[in-house]
């Protein structure tokens, strides 16, 4: 029912949703997009954790990191020499629905930074955690930072909405 002309239904500027063929495509580069709901994501995380216990953190971090490395390559191609990892991360967070990412201290370029993620989608439905749970976010940030800056970073989530903090906060430190 949304198959009308773009003039009639300008409900989305970033993506083309083709109900007939079951595809969502990003307009800027024609790449297919997979949409996951936040409740389903939370279920996936909970089940991974109950199956693999602390191994789930490694799996989720690694998923984020691999995808972050890919995004970092995309950003490097787009930025052509300008190495602005923060700008890249903020753009990906915005258009991928991770949440609202901001620098709260330091500077990624100098190797020490503190990032705040408000409205984080990854821990939206996880309550009363005793530890931060946004391993995917830490992985994504590490992957993008490593690839854009071409150095290795240690990334730790220090605050997390899932354990009652007002926002998720991630500390990034360049190694070596
Ligand atoms: Zn979190």
XYZ file of C-alpha atoms and ligand atoms in Angstrom:
177
model
C 0.000 0.000 0.000
C 3.043 2.254 0.186
C 3.933 1.538 -3.411
C 2.755 4.914 -4.610
C 5.037 7.430 -6.230
C 7.795 9.011 -4.168
C 5.924 12.294 -4.427
C 2.949 10.845 -2.602
C 4.898 9.004 0.043
C 8.053 10.850 1.101
C 8.053 8.915 4.355
C 11.691 8.059 4.239
C 14.627 9.891 2.726
C 17.383 7.389 3.432
C 15.834 4.133 2.294
C 13.697 2.639 -0.413
C 11.327 0.020 0.939
C 10.113 -2.379 -1.720
C 7.242 -4.365 -0.233
C 6.718 -6.336 -3.402
C 10.221 -7.785 -3.456
C 10.920 -7.692 0.276
C 13.901 -5.397 0.020
C 15.070 -2.279 1.825
C 17.784 -0.399 -0.028
C 19.837 2.595 1.074
C 19.421 5.288 -1.554
C 22.922 6.747 -1.309
C 24.765 3.578 -2.346
C 22.148 1.000 -3.297
C 23.170 -1.371 -0.496
C 20.511 -3.737 0.888
C 19.640 -3.068 4.512
C 18.420 -5.526 7.134
C 16.026 -4.124 9.740
C 16.069 -5.672 13.214
C 13.658 -4.634 15.946
C 14.965 -3.646 19.363
C 12.857 -6.199 21.274
C 14.011 -9.019 19.030
C 17.591 -7.836 19.398
C 17.263 -7.906 23.189
C 15.918 -11.473 22.976
C 18.883 -12.503 20.851
C 21.317 -10.958 23.358
C 19.610 -12.616 26.325
C 19.652 -16.036 24.684
C 23.287 -15.679 23.647
C 24.123 -14.779 27.242
C 22.214 -17.723 28.700
C 23.878 -20.110 26.235
C 27.448 -18.823 26.221
C 27.560 -16.920 29.555
C 30.620 -14.634 29.425
C 31.393 -15.923 25.916
C 28.397 -13.917 24.690
C 30.270 -10.688 25.436
C 33.135 -11.848 23.208
C 30.795 -12.870 20.391
C 28.843 -9.595 20.509
C 31.969 -7.467 20.762
C 33.465 -9.339 17.808
C 30.313 -8.887 15.730
C 30.436 -5.158 16.426
C 34.147 -4.974 15.728
C 33.963 -6.755 12.367
C 31.079 -4.598 11.231
C 32.857 -1.502 12.568
C 35.986 -2.339 10.551
C 33.825 -2.562 7.443
C 32.163 0.784 8.239
C 35.575 2.316 8.866
C 36.670 1.262 5.373
C 33.561 2.880 3.923
C 34.302 6.069 5.875
C 37.930 6.120 4.760
C 36.865 5.875 1.134
C 34.359 8.691 1.620
C 36.624 11.010 3.618
C 39.572 10.699 1.244
C 42.455 11.318 3.611
C 40.664 13.311 6.288
C 40.737 11.018 9.275
C 37.781 12.019 11.369
C 36.738 8.912 13.253
C 34.302 10.808 15.464
C 32.450 12.303 12.529
C 32.271 8.876 10.896
C 30.968 7.267 14.075
C 28.349 9.952 14.585
C 27.139 9.558 11.029
C 26.867 5.767 11.322
C 25.149 6.011 14.727
C 22.606 8.433 13.314
C 21.746 6.649 10.115
C 21.905 3.138 11.586
C 19.740 3.900 14.612
C 22.340 3.077 17.306
C 21.445 6.241 19.224
C 22.804 9.766 19.655
C 26.568 9.679 19.927
C 28.578 12.607 21.286
C 32.086 13.285 22.487
C 32.112 14.026 26.219
C 35.845 14.326 26.762
C 39.235 14.030 25.107
C 39.710 13.582 21.399
C 39.813 10.427 19.259
C 42.582 11.963 17.156
C 44.867 12.314 20.185
C 44.176 8.782 21.361
C 42.066 9.329 24.482
C 38.346 9.938 24.250
C 35.130 9.505 26.135
C 31.950 9.044 24.106
C 28.380 9.231 25.319
C 25.610 7.294 23.603
C 22.096 8.437 24.464
C 19.027 6.463 23.386
C 21.195 3.384 22.862
C 19.186 0.747 20.975
C 21.352 -2.187 22.043
C 20.441 -2.108 25.744
C 16.990 -0.577 25.390
C 15.170 -3.612 26.791
C 17.809 -4.964 29.162
C 17.162 -4.027 32.785
C 19.002 -4.416 36.066
C 22.281 -5.582 34.580
C 25.209 -5.606 36.996
C 27.730 -4.785 34.247
C 27.542 -2.689 31.072
C 26.073 -4.809 28.278
C 26.691 -2.844 25.080
C 29.502 -5.039 23.813
C 28.319 -4.470 20.249
C 28.697 -0.710 20.686
C 32.200 -1.095 22.108
C 33.071 -3.328 19.144
C 31.575 -0.961 16.581
C 33.451 2.027 18.012
C 36.698 0.084 18.205
C 36.345 -1.197 14.657
C 35.612 2.207 13.154
C 38.368 3.890 15.204
C 40.968 1.216 14.333
C 40.180 1.404 10.640
C 39.828 5.182 10.255
C 42.816 6.075 12.455
C 44.845 2.999 11.402
C 45.847 2.159 14.958
C 44.664 -0.245 17.647
C 42.312 0.990 20.355
C 41.100 -0.405 23.634
C 37.399 0.301 24.095
C 35.538 -0.107 27.376
C 31.953 0.669 28.244
C 31.919 2.362 31.655
C 28.299 3.415 31.999
C 25.257 1.677 30.592
C 21.539 2.371 30.651
C 21.020 -1.362 31.291
C 22.575 -0.977 34.743
C 20.683 2.171 35.614
C 22.936 4.915 34.218
C 21.353 7.805 32.337
C 23.326 6.986 29.187
C 25.943 4.590 27.880
C 29.502 5.890 28.086
C 32.419 4.414 26.240
C 36.099 5.101 26.860
C 38.492 4.791 23.924
C 42.240 4.574 24.335
C 44.843 4.162 21.610
C 47.368 1.417 22.265
C 51.066 1.500 21.478
Zn 24.645 0.349 27.158
